[in-house]
């Protein structure tokens, strides 16, 4: 992991919502010293903004899922007219996503919005951009300049622009697109610089993760504004998550990126959950709640592990607040080694499971009782930690694999084949 790239910070929100700092490490626009803020997570509502009740309910849901900032689309005047009431009823910083009509930005500012997103691909009249900058400057509202590969390319003169800029970045896979994105940002940011406006965040999204990595890497070398990372139009959840995490994870590991939005065609609550999991995996956020370790299963499996893991995951997310490690392993052959760091673990066998708490075997139960007993042990262990009688990650006794014949009745084939050396190294209780 590379150290975070220092940027000028921006601040989103107010006393009521709490202020989310994005970026940092360089002096802010008032010349104050800053340190980098944790990488924040944002997402966007999927419903109509003018449907106030539904929009507010969706914002509450996304905030509860862990979104630090929520964006809403304001394509029509009736959407900006709804903002005042939405802001009254919510307590998370809200961003107005503005395309095509600069007046929507002015109306959103008037309503008290906490941040504006402008698209240089469709609001580029200098006077209109200046009007938005002036309104935001007066109220201390930051602006995201968000170029999207799909909307910045001037379709009418695409060929001409590609010829003009084709020599730049010619060694990159998408050199001409990268050149157009950077050129567009340079032109657009000049307007902001002329107005001495620096409460700016930049994004440069594409559906191609390699272009996203190249674009943000190049931008991070040219400007010291914080970066909002995202892959756009990433597709359905299954592939969209991977596209997003490949690009955003690579950039974050290189120290690039200050706020993230994972986006795909599904419920935005999942986007928030995936973004938080990505940050936890990269060590950029403290985990809240249990971390589930599970084996992928193989030909040695003798219980319905997928259903078990699914159930365990659902209940742990509700019942466990402490970042304990819980392992659900399909057998005793590799399970104990893989689950070594777990606080609570189960190793399944022939329709049975052996449960350990911090390395100590506490029970052997039939398959149908594994879920209930494992969760009971997790809850009891959480209570013990809360009472100060145990500490997370402190394994008292090494996890000893049970006898694959005597305890679980599995592994006979492996033993016959000579692939398991140690037969009896533990006893059931
Ligand atoms: S723990 Fe056992 S069942 Fe699961 S993948 Fe490893 S060897 Fe296969």
Coordinates of C-alpha atoms and ligand atoms in Angstrom, one line a residue:
X1 CA 0.0 0.0 0.0
X2 CA 1.3 3.4 -1.0
X3 CA 0.9 6.4 1.4
X4 CA -2.2 8.5 0.6
X5 CA -1.6 11.3 -1.8
X6 CA -2.0 14.7 0.0
X7 CA -4.6 17.0 -1.5
X8 CA -6.4 20.2 -0.7
X9 CA -9.4 19.1 1.3
X10 CA -13.0 20.0 0.7
X11 CA -15.8 19.9 3.3
X12 CA -19.3 18.6 2.6
X13 CA -22.3 19.2 5.0
X14 CA -23.1 21.4 7.9
X15 CA -23.6 21.2 11.7
X16 CA -26.9 19.3 11.3
X17 CA -25.5 16.6 9.0
X18 CA -22.0 16.6 10.3
X19 CA -19.2 17.7 8.0
X20 CA -17.5 15.1 5.8
X21 CA -13.9 16.1 4.9
X22 CA -12.8 14.8 1.6
X23 CA -9.0 14.6 1.0
X24 CA -6.5 16.6 3.0
X25 CA -2.9 16.8 3.8
X26 CA -2.4 20.2 2.1
X27 CA -3.7 23.6 3.3
X28 CA -7.4 24.1 2.6
X29 CA -8.9 27.0 0.7
X30 CA -8.7 29.2 3.8
X31 CA -5.0 28.3 4.3
X32 CA -5.5 26.0 7.3
X33 CA -3.3 23.0 7.8
X34 CA -5.0 19.7 7.3
X35 CA -4.5 16.0 7.5
X36 CA -6.0 13.4 5.1
X37 CA -9.5 12.4 6.0
X38 CA -10.5 8.7 5.8
X39 CA -11.7 7.7 2.4
X40 CA -15.5 8.3 2.4
X41 CA -18.2 6.3 0.8
X42 CA -21.0 7.7 -1.3
X43 CA -23.8 6.5 -3.5
X44 CA -26.8 7.8 -5.3
X45 CA -30.5 7.4 -4.8
X46 CA -32.2 5.4 -7.5
X47 CA -35.7 6.9 -7.2
X48 CA -37.2 10.3 -8.3
X49 CA -36.0 13.2 -6.2
X50 CA -39.3 15.0 -6.5
X51 CA -41.1 12.1 -4.8
X52 CA -40.0 13.5 -1.4
X53 CA -41.2 10.7 0.9
X54 CA -39.6 7.9 -1.1
X55 CA -36.4 10.0 -1.7
X56 CA -36.1 10.7 2.1
X57 CA -36.8 7.0 2.9
X58 CA -34.1 5.9 0.4
X59 CA -31.6 8.5 1.8
X60 CA -32.2 7.2 5.4
X61 CA -31.7 3.6 4.2
X62 CA -28.4 4.5 2.4
X63 CA -27.2 6.5 5.4
X64 CA -28.0 3.6 7.7
X65 CA -26.1 1.2 5.4
X66 CA -23.0 3.4 5.9
X67 CA -23.0 6.0 3.1
X68 CA -21.1 9.1 4.3
X69 CA -22.6 11.3 1.5
X70 CA -25.7 10.7 -0.7
X71 CA -26.2 12.1 -4.2
X72 CA -29.6 12.8 -5.8
X73 CA -30.4 13.6 -9.4
X74 CA -32.1 16.9 -10.2
X75 CA -33.1 16.8 -13.9
X76 CA -36.2 19.0 -13.5
X77 CA -37.3 22.0 -11.5
X78 CA -39.7 19.9 -9.5
X79 CA -36.6 18.0 -8.3
X80 CA -34.8 21.1 -7.0
X81 CA -38.0 22.3 -5.5
X82 CA -38.1 19.1 -3.4
X83 CA -34.6 19.6 -2.0
X84 CA -35.5 21.9 0.8
X85 CA -37.9 19.4 2.3
X86 CA -35.5 16.5 1.7
X87 CA -32.7 18.5 3.4
X88 CA -35.1 19.2 6.4
X89 CA -35.8 15.5 6.9
X90 CA -32.4 14.0 6.4
X91 CA -29.1 14.2 8.4
X92 CA -26.4 13.2 5.9
X93 CA -24.6 15.5 3.4
X94 CA -26.5 15.6 0.1
X95 CA -25.0 16.3 -3.4
X96 CA -27.1 17.6 -6.3
X97 CA -26.2 15.9 -9.6
X98 CA -26.6 18.5 -12.3
X99 CA -26.6 17.9 -16.0
X100 CA -27.5 20.1 -19.0
X101 CA -29.3 22.9 -17.0
X102 CA -27.1 25.2 -14.9
X103 CA -30.2 26.6 -13.4
X104 CA -30.8 23.4 -11.5
X105 CA -27.4 24.0 -9.8
X106 CA -28.4 27.5 -8.8
X107 CA -31.7 26.3 -7.5
X108 CA -30.0 23.5 -5.5
X109 CA -27.6 26.0 -4.0
X110 CA -30.6 28.2 -3.1
X111 CA -32.3 25.2 -1.4
X112 CA -29.2 24.7 0.8
X113 CA -27.6 21.7 -0.9
X114 CA -24.2 20.6 0.5
X115 CA -22.3 20.0 -2.8
X116 CA -22.9 20.3 -6.5
X117 CA -21.7 17.9 -9.3
X118 CA -21.3 19.5 -12.7
X119 CA -20.6 17.6 -15.9
X120 CA -18.2 19.5 -18.2
X121 CA -19.7 17.4 -21.1
X122 CA -23.0 19.1 -20.9
X123 CA -22.7 22.4 -19.0
X124 CA -19.8 24.2 -20.6
X125 CA -21.0 27.7 -21.3
X126 CA -18.5 29.9 -19.5
X127 CA -21.1 32.4 -18.2
X128 CA -23.3 29.6 -16.9
X129 CA -20.4 27.8 -15.2
X130 CA -19.3 31.2 -13.7
X131 CA -22.8 31.7 -12.3
X132 CA -22.7 28.3 -10.5
X133 CA -19.1 29.0 -9.2
X134 CA -20.1 32.4 -7.8
X135 CA -23.2 31.0 -6.1
X136 CA -21.2 28.1 -4.6
X137 CA -18.4 30.4 -3.5
X138 CA -20.7 32.7 -1.7
X139 CA -22.1 29.8 0.4
X140 CA -18.9 27.8 0.7
X141 CA -20.3 24.8 -1.3
X142 CA -17.8 22.5 -3.0
X143 CA -18.2 21.4 -6.7
X144 CA -17.3 18.1 -8.2
X145 CA -16.2 18.4 -11.7
X146 CA -17.1 15.0 -13.1
X147 CA -16.1 14.0 -16.6
X148 CA -17.5 10.8 -17.9
X149 CA -15.9 9.1 -20.9
X150 CA -19.4 8.7 -22.4
X151 CA -20.5 12.3 -22.2
X152 CA -17.4 14.4 -22.7
X153 CA -16.7 13.3 -26.2
X154 CA -18.1 15.8 -28.5
X155 CA -19.7 13.4 -30.9
X156 CA -19.8 15.9 -33.8
X157 CA -16.1 16.5 -33.8
X158 CA -14.9 13.4 -32.2
X159 CA -12.7 12.4 -35.1
X160 CA -11.2 15.9 -35.3
X161 CA -10.5 15.9 -31.5
X162 CA -9.0 12.4 -31.7
X163 CA -6.7 13.5 -34.5
X164 CA -5.7 16.7 -32.6
X165 CA -5.0 14.8 -29.4
X166 CA -4.0 11.4 -30.7
X167 CA -0.3 12.0 -30.2
X168 CA -0.8 12.4 -26.5
X169 CA -0.8 9.2 -24.4
X170 CA -0.2 7.2 -27.6
X171 CA 1.4 4.5 -25.4
X172 CA -1.8 3.9 -23.5
X173 CA -4.5 1.4 -24.5
X174 CA -7.1 4.2 -24.7
X175 CA -4.7 7.1 -25.3
X176 CA -7.1 9.2 -27.4
X177 CA -9.9 9.0 -24.8
X178 CA -7.5 9.7 -22.0
X179 CA -6.2 12.7 -23.9
X180 CA -9.7 14.1 -24.4
X181 CA -10.7 13.6 -20.8
X182 CA -7.5 15.4 -19.6
X183 CA -7.9 18.2 -22.1
X184 CA -11.6 18.7 -21.1
X185 CA -10.6 18.9 -17.4
X186 CA -7.9 21.4 -18.2
X187 CA -10.2 23.6 -20.1
X188 CA -12.9 23.4 -17.5
X189 CA -10.7 23.9 -14.4
X190 CA -9.3 27.0 -16.0
X191 CA -12.7 28.6 -15.5
X192 CA -12.5 27.7 -11.8
X193 CA -9.0 29.0 -11.5
X194 CA -9.9 32.3 -13.1
X195 CA -12.6 32.7 -10.4
X196 CA -10.0 31.6 -7.7
X197 CA -12.4 28.8 -6.7
X198 CA -10.6 25.8 -5.3
X199 CA -13.3 23.8 -3.4
X200 CA -13.1 21.3 -6.1
X201 CA -13.3 17.5 -6.4
X202 CA -12.5 15.7 -9.6
X203 CA -13.8 12.5 -11.1
X204 CA -13.1 10.9 -14.4
X205 CA -15.2 7.8 -14.9
X206 CA -15.4 5.2 -17.7
X207 CA -16.9 1.7 -17.9
X208 CA -13.4 0.4 -18.7
X209 CA -11.4 -0.2 -15.4
X210 CA -8.1 0.2 -17.3
X211 CA -9.0 3.7 -18.5
X212 CA -10.3 4.6 -15.1
X213 CA -6.9 3.6 -13.6
X214 CA -5.0 5.5 -16.2
X215 CA -7.2 8.6 -16.0
X216 CA -7.0 9.0 -12.2
X217 CA -3.3 8.3 -12.2
X218 CA -2.7 11.0 -14.7
X219 CA -5.0 13.4 -13.0
X220 CA -3.3 12.8 -9.6
X221 CA 0.0 14.0 -11.2
X222 CA -1.5 17.2 -12.6
X223 CA -3.9 18.5 -9.9
X224 CA -3.9 18.5 -6.1
X225 CA -7.6 18.4 -5.7
X226 CA -9.2 15.4 -4.0
X227 CA -10.5 12.6 -6.2
X228 CA -13.9 11.0 -6.3
X229 CA -13.2 7.5 -7.7
X230 CA -15.8 5.5 -9.7
X231 CA -16.4 3.2 -12.6
X232 CA -19.5 4.2 -14.5
X233 CA -22.1 2.0 -16.2
X234 CA -20.4 -0.9 -14.7
X235 CA -23.2 -3.4 -15.4
X236 CA -25.0 -5.8 -13.2
X237 CA -23.9 -6.3 -9.6
X238 CA -22.0 -9.5 -10.3
X239 CA -19.7 -8.0 -12.8
X240 CA -20.1 -4.4 -11.8
X241 CA -18.6 -5.1 -8.4
X242 CA -15.5 -6.6 -9.9
X243 CA -15.0 -3.8 -12.5
X244 CA -15.3 -1.3 -9.7
X245 CA -13.1 -3.0 -7.2
X246 CA -10.4 -3.8 -9.8
X247 CA -10.1 -0.1 -10.7
X248 CA -10.8 1.6 -7.4
X249 CA -8.8 -1.0 -5.4
X250 CA -5.8 -0.5 -7.6
X251 CA -5.9 3.2 -7.3
X252 CA -6.4 3.2 -3.6
X253 CA -3.5 0.8 -3.1
X254 CA -1.5 3.3 -5.0
X255 CA -2.5 6.1 -2.6
X256 CA -4.9 7.7 -5.1
X257 CA -8.5 8.5 -4.2
X258 CA -10.4 10.3 -1.4
X259 CA -14.0 9.3 -1.8
X260 CA -15.5 6.3 -3.6
X261 CA -18.7 5.3 -5.3
X262 CA -19.1 1.8 -6.4
X263 CA -22.0 1.7 -8.9
X264 CA -23.9 -1.0 -10.7
X265 CA -27.4 -1.9 -11.8
X266 CA -28.8 -3.0 -8.4
X267 CA -29.9 -1.7 -5.0
X268 CA -27.5 1.1 -4.0
X269 CA -27.4 -0.3 -0.5
X270 CA -25.2 -3.1 -1.9
X271 CA -23.0 -0.5 -3.5
X272 CA -22.4 1.0 -0.1
X273 CA -21.8 -2.4 1.5
X274 CA -19.3 -3.4 -1.2
X275 CA -17.5 -0.1 -1.0
X276 CA -17.1 -0.4 2.8
X277 CA -15.9 -4.0 2.4
X278 CA -13.3 -2.9 -0.2
X279 CA -12.0 -0.2 2.2
X280 CA -11.8 -2.7 5.1
X281 CA -9.9 -5.2 2.9
X282 CA -7.4 -2.4 2.0
X283 CA -7.0 -1.5 5.7
X284 CA -8.4 2.0 4.9
X285 CA -11.4 1.6 7.3
X286 CA -11.9 -0.2 10.7
X287 CA -14.2 -3.1 10.4
X288 CA -17.5 -2.9 12.3
X289 CA -19.0 -6.3 12.9
X290 CA -17.8 -9.8 12.3
X291 CA -15.5 -10.8 9.5
X292 CA -16.6 -14.1 8.0
X293 CA -14.0 -16.5 6.7
X294 CA -15.4 -19.4 4.7
X295 CA -13.9 -22.1 2.6
X296 CA -14.9 -22.4 -1.1
X297 CA -15.7 -26.1 -0.5
X298 CA -14.3 -29.0 -2.6
X299 CA -14.8 -32.7 -3.1
X300 CA -14.2 -33.3 0.6
X301 CA -17.3 -31.4 1.7
X302 CA -20.0 -33.4 3.6
X303 CA -22.4 -30.7 4.7
X304 CA -24.4 -28.0 2.9
X305 CA -21.8 -25.3 3.5
X306 CA -23.1 -22.6 1.1
X307 CA -26.5 -22.4 2.9
X308 CA -24.8 -22.5 6.3
X309 CA -22.4 -19.6 5.3
X310 CA -25.3 -17.6 3.9
X311 CA -27.3 -17.9 7.1
X312 CA -24.3 -17.2 9.3
X313 CA -23.6 -14.1 7.3
X314 CA -27.1 -12.7 7.6
X315 CA -27.4 -13.3 11.3
X316 CA -23.9 -12.1 12.2
X317 CA -24.5 -8.8 10.4
X318 CA -27.4 -8.2 12.8
X319 CA -26.2 -9.6 16.0
X320 CA -22.4 -9.0 16.2
X321 CA -21.0 -5.5 16.4
X322 CA -17.4 -6.4 17.4
X323 CA -14.9 -7.1 14.6
X324 CA -14.5 -10.8 15.6
X325 CA -13.3 -13.3 13.0
X326 CA -15.7 -16.2 12.4
X327 CA -14.6 -19.2 10.3
X328 CA -17.0 -21.7 8.6
X329 CA -14.9 -24.4 7.1
X330 CA -16.0 -27.5 5.2
X331 CA -13.6 -30.1 6.6
X332 CA -10.8 -30.8 9.0
X333 CA -8.1 -31.4 6.3
X334 CA -7.3 -27.8 5.5
X335 CA -9.8 -26.0 7.7
X336 CA -7.9 -25.6 10.9
X337 CA -4.9 -24.1 9.2
X338 CA -7.0 -21.7 7.2
X339 CA -9.0 -20.6 10.2
X340 CA -6.1 -20.1 12.6
X341 CA -6.8 -16.5 13.3
X342 CA -10.5 -17.0 13.9
X343 CA -12.1 -16.2 17.2
X344 CA -14.9 -18.6 16.6
X345 CA -14.7 -21.4 14.1
X346 CA -16.6 -24.5 12.9
X347 CA -15.1 -27.4 11.0
X348 CA -17.7 -29.5 9.3
X349 CA -17.4 -33.2 8.7
X350 CA -19.7 -36.1 8.1
X351 CA -23.0 -34.3 8.8
X352 CA -21.4 -32.9 11.9
X353 CA -19.5 -29.8 13.0
X354 CA -16.8 -29.2 15.6
X355 CA -16.9 -25.7 17.1
X356 CA -14.0 -23.8 18.6
X357 CA -13.8 -20.6 20.5
X358 CA -10.3 -19.0 20.4
X359 CA -8.7 -22.4 19.7
X360 CA -10.6 -24.3 22.4
X361 CA -13.0 -27.0 21.2
X362 CA -16.3 -26.3 22.9
X363 CA -18.8 -28.6 21.1
X364 CA -19.4 -31.3 18.5
X365 CA -23.0 -31.0 17.1
X366 CA -25.0 -32.6 14.3
X367 CA -25.3 -30.6 11.0
X368 CA -28.8 -29.3 11.8
X369 CA -27.5 -27.7 15.0
X370 CA -24.4 -26.1 13.7
X371 CA -26.0 -22.8 12.8
X372 CA -27.7 -22.3 16.2
X373 CA -24.7 -23.4 18.3
X374 CA -22.1 -21.4 16.2
X375 CA -24.2 -18.2 16.6
X376 CA -24.7 -18.9 20.3
X377 CA -21.0 -19.2 20.7
X378 CA -20.4 -15.9 18.7
X379 CA -22.9 -14.0 20.9
X380 CA -21.5 -15.5 24.1
X381 CA -17.9 -14.6 23.0
X382 CA -19.0 -11.1 22.2
X383 CA -20.5 -10.7 25.7
X384 CA -17.3 -12.1 27.2
X385 CA -15.2 -9.5 25.2
X386 CA -17.5 -6.8 26.4
X387 CA -17.1 -7.9 30.0
X388 CA -13.4 -7.7 29.6
X389 CA -13.0 -11.5 30.0
X390 CA -11.6 -12.1 26.5
X391 CA -9.8 -10.1 23.8
X392 CA -10.4 -10.3 20.1
X393 CA -7.8 -12.1 18.1
X394 CA -6.1 -13.5 21.2
X395 CA -6.0 -17.2 20.6
X396 CA -5.4 -19.1 23.9
X397 CA -5.0 -22.6 22.5
X398 CA -3.9 -23.6 19.0
X399 CA -6.7 -25.0 16.9
X400 CA -6.0 -28.8 16.9
X401 CA -7.5 -30.6 13.9
X402 CA -9.9 -33.3 15.1
X403 CA -9.3 -37.0 14.2
X404 CA -10.8 -37.2 10.7
X405 CA -11.9 -40.8 11.3
X406 CA -13.0 -40.9 14.9
X407 CA -14.5 -37.5 15.3
X408 CA -16.0 -36.7 11.9
X409 CA -15.8 -39.9 9.9
X410 CA -14.4 -38.1 6.9
X411 CA -11.1 -38.2 5.2
X412 CA -10.9 -42.0 4.9
X413 CA -10.2 -41.8 1.2
X414 CA -7.4 -39.3 1.8
X415 CA -5.9 -41.5 4.5
X416 CA -6.0 -44.5 2.2
X417 CA -4.3 -42.4 -0.5
X418 CA -1.6 -41.4 2.0
X419 CA -2.5 -37.7 1.6
X420 CA -3.3 -37.1 5.3
X421 CA -0.3 -37.8 7.6
X422 CA -1.7 -37.0 11.1
X423 CA -4.7 -39.1 12.1
X424 CA -5.4 -38.4 15.7
X425 CA -4.4 -35.2 17.3
X426 CA -7.5 -34.2 19.2
X427 CA -10.5 -35.5 21.1
X428 CA -14.1 -34.6 20.9
X429 CA -15.8 -33.2 23.9
Ligands
LIG1 S1 -11.7 -26.6 4.1 FE1 -11.9 -28.7 3.4 S2 -13.9 -28.7 2.2 FE2 -13.3 -26.6 2.4 S3 -12.1 -26.2 0.6 FE3 -10.6 -26.7 2.2 S4 -10.3 -28.9 1.9 FE4 -12.2 -28.4 0.8

